[in-house]
PDB file of C-alpha atoms in Angstrom:
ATOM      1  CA  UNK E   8      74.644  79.808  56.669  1.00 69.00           C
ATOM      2  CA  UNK E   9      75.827  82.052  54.187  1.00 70.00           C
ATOM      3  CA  UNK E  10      77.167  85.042  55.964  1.00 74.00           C
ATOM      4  CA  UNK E  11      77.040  89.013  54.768  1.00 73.00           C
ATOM      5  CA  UNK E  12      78.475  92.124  55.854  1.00 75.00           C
ATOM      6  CA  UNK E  13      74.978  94.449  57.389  1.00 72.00           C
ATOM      7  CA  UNK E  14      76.303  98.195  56.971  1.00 69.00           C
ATOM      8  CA  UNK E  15      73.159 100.566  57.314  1.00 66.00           C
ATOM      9  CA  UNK E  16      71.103  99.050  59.960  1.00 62.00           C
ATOM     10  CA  UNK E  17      71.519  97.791  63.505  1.00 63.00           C
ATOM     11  CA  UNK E  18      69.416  94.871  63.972  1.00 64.00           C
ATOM     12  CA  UNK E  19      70.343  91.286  62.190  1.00 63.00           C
ATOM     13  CA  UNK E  20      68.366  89.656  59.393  1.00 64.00           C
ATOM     14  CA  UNK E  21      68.117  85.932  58.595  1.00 63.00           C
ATOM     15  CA  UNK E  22      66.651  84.274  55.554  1.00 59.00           C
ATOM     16  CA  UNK E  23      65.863  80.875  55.384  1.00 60.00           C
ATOM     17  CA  UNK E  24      67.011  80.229  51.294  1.00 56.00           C
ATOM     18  CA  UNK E  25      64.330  78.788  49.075  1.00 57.00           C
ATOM     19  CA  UNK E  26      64.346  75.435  47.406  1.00 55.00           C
ATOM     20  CA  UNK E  27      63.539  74.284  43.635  1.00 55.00           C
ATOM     21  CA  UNK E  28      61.630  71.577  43.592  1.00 56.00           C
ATOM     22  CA  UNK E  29      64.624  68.946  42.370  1.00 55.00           C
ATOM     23  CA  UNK E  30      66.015  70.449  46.072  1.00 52.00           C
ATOM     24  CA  UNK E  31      68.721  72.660  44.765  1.00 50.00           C
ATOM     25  CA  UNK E  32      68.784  76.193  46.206  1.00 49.00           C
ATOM     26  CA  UNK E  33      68.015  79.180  43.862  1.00 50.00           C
ATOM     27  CA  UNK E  34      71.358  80.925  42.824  1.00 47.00           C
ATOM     28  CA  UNK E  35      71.486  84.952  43.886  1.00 46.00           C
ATOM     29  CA  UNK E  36      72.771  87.291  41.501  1.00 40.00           C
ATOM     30  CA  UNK E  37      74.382  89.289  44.260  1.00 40.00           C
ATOM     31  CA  UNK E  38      76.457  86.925  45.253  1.00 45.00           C
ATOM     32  CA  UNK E  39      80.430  87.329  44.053  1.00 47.00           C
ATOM     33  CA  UNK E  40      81.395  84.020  42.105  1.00 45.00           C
ATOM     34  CA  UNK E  41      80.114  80.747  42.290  1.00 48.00           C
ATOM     35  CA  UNK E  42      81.780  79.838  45.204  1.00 52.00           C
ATOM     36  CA  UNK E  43      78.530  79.998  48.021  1.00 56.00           C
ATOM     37  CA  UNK E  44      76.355  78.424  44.996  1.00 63.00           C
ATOM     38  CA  UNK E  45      78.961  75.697  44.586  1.00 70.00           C
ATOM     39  CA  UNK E  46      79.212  75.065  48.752  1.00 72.00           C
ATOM     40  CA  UNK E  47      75.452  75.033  48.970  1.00 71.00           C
ATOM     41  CA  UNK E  48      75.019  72.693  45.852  1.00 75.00           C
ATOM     42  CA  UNK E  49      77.108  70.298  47.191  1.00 78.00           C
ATOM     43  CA  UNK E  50      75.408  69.874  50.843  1.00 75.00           C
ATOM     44  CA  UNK E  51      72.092  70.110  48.904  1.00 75.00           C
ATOM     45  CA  UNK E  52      73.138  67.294  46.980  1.00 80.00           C
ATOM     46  CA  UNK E  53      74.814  65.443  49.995  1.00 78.00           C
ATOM     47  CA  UNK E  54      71.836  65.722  51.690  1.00 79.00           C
ATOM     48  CA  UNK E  55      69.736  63.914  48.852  1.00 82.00           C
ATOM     49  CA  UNK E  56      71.527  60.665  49.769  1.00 83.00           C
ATOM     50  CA  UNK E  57      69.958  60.914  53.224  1.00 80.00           C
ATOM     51  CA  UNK E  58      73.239  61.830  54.856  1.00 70.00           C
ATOM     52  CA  UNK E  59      72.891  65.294  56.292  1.00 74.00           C
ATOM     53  CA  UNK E  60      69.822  67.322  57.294  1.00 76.00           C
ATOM     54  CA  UNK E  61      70.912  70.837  55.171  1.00 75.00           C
ATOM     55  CA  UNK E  62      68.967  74.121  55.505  1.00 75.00           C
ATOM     56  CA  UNK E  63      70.738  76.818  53.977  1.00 74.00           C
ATOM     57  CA  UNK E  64      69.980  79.943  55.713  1.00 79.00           C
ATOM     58  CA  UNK E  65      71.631  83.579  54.558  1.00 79.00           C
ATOM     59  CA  UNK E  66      72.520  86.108  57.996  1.00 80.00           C
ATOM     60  CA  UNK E  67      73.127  89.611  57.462  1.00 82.00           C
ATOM     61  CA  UNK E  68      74.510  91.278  60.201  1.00 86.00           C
ATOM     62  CA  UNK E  69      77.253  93.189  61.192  1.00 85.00           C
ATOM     63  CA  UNK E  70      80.867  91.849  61.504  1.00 86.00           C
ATOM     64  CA  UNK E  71      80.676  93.023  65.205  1.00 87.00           C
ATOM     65  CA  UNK E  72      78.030  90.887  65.984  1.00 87.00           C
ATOM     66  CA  UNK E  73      77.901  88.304  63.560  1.00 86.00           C
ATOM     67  CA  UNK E  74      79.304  85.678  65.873  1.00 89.00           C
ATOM     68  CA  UNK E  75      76.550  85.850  68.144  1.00 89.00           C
ATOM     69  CA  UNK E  76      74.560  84.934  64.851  1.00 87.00           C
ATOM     70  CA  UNK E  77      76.154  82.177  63.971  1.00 88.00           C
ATOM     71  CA  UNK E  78      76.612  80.498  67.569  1.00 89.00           C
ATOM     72  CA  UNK E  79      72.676  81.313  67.913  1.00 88.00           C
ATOM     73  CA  UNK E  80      72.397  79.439  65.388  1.00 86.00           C
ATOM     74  CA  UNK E  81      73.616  76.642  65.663  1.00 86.00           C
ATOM     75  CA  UNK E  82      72.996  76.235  69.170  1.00 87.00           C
ATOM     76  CA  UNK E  83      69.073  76.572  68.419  1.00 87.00           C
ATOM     77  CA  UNK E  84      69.622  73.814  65.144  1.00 84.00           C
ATOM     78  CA  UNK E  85      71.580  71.569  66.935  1.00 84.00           C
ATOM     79  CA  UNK E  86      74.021  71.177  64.078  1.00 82.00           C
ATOM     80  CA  UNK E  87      76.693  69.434  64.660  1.00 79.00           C
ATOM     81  CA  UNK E  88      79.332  70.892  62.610  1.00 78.00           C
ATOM     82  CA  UNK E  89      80.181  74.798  62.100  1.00 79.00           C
ATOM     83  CA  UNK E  90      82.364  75.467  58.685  1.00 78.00           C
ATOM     84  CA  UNK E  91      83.140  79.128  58.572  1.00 79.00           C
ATOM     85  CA  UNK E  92      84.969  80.583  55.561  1.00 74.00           C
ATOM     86  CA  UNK E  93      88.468  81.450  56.145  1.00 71.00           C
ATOM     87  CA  UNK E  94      89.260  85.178  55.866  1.00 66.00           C
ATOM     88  CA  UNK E  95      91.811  84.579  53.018  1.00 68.00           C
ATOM     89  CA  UNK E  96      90.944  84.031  49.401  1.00 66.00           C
ATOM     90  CA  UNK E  97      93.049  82.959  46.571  1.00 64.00           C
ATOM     91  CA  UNK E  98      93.089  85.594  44.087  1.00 65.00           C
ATOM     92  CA  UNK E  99      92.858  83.521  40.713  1.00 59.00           C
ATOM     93  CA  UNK E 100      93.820  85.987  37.780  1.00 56.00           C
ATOM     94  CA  UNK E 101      92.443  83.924  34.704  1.00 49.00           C
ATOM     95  CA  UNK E 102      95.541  83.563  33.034  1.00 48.00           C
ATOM     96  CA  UNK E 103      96.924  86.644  32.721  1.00 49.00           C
ATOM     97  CA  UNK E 104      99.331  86.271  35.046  1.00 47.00           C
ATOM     98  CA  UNK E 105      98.710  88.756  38.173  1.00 50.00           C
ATOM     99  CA  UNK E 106     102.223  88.967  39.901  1.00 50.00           C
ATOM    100  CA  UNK E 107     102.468  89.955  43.602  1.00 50.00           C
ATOM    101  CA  UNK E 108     104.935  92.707  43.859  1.00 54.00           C
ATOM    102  CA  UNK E 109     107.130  91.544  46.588  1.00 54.00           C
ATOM    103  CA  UNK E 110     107.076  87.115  46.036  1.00 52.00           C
ATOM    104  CA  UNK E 111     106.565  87.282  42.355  1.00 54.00           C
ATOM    105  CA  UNK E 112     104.006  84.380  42.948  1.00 53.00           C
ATOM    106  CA  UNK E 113     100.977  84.120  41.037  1.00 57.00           C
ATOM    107  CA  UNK E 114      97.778  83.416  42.434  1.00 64.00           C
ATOM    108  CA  UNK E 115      98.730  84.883  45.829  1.00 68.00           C
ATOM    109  CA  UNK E 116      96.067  84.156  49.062  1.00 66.00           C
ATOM    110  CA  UNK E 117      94.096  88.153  49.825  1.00 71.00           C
ATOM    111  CA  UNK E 118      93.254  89.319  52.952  1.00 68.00           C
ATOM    112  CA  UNK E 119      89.085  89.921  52.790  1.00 68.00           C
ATOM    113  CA  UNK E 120      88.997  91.399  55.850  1.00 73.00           C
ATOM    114  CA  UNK E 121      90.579  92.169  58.850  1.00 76.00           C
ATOM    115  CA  UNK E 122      86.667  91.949  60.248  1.00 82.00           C
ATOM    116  CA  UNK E 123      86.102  88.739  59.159  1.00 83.00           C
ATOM    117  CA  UNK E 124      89.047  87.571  60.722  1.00 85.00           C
ATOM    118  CA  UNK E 125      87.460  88.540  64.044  1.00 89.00           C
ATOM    119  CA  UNK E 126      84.535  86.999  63.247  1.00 88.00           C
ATOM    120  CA  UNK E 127      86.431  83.486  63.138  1.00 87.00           C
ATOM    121  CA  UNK E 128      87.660  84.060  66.444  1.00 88.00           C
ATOM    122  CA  UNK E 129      84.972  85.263  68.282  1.00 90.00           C
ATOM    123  CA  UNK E 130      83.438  82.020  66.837  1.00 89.00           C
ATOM    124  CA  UNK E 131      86.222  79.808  67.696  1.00 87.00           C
ATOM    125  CA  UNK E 132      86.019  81.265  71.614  1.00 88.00           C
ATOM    126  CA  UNK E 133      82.264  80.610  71.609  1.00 84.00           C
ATOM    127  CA  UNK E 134      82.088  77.244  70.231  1.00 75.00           C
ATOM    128  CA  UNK E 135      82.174  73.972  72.586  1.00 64.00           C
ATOM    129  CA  UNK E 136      84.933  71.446  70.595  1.00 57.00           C
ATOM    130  CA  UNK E 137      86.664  73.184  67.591  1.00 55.00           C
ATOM    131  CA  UNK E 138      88.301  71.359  64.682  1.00 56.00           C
ATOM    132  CA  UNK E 139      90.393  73.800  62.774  1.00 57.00           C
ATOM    133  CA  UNK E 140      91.040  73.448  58.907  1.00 57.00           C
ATOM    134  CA  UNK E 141      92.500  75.887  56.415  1.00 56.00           C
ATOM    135  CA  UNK E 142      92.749  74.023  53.234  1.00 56.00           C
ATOM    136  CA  UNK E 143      95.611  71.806  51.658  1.00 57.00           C
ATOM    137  CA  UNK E 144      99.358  72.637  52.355  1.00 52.00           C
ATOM    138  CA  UNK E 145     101.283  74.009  49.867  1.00 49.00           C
TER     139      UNK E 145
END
């Protein structure tokens, strides 16, 4: 479930994402980086192999609510496993060299969100058996 920010209406949309016919899902323009594309790609492709039953789906609602949206969800599929982005990104400069003020590191991790943040939680308190993971140690 690829999850958006809803700012000018109340009530939630969902999407169920279109396929091509080879099974790969159709690449938004709106979307910031590859990074969604990439996830999606990969499931799609996992899912080839007869592993996983994948069904992207896109839910725009607000960061309020968008727990409730996600634990809908995937109480009414069934799925078995919920991987929610983490509310920290890595902010890749390209090469030239973006220096955070206080560390001096390059490549520091960005807060997205304090909102999205709470969305992780409220997920995390709503879900039956949690397995958290927040990438490799450094």
């Amino acid at each position: 479930m690829h999850l958006m920010e809803l700012t000018e209406r109340t009530s939630s949309i969902i999407m169920v994402q279109r396929a091509r016919k080879d099974g790969l899902p159709f690449v938004h323009r709106y979307r910031h980086g590859e990074c969604h594309s990439s996830v999606v790609g990969g499931f799609q492709a996992y899912r080839q192999l007869g592993r996983v039953a994948v069904r992207p789906i896109t839910a725009v609602s607000s960061l309020h609510t968008m727990h409730e949206d996600i634990c809908h969800m995937a109480e009414t599929k069934r799925v078995t496993m919920i991987i929610l982005p983490f509310h920290k990104r890595w902010n890749v400069d390209h090469g030239r060299g973006h220096h955070h003020q206080d560390r001096g590191d390059v490549n520091v991790p960005e807060n997205v969100g304090h909102g999205w943040r709470l969305v992780n939680q409220r997920v995390l308190k709503n879900v039956l058996a949690t397995s958290v993971r927040t990438g490799p140690r450094l």
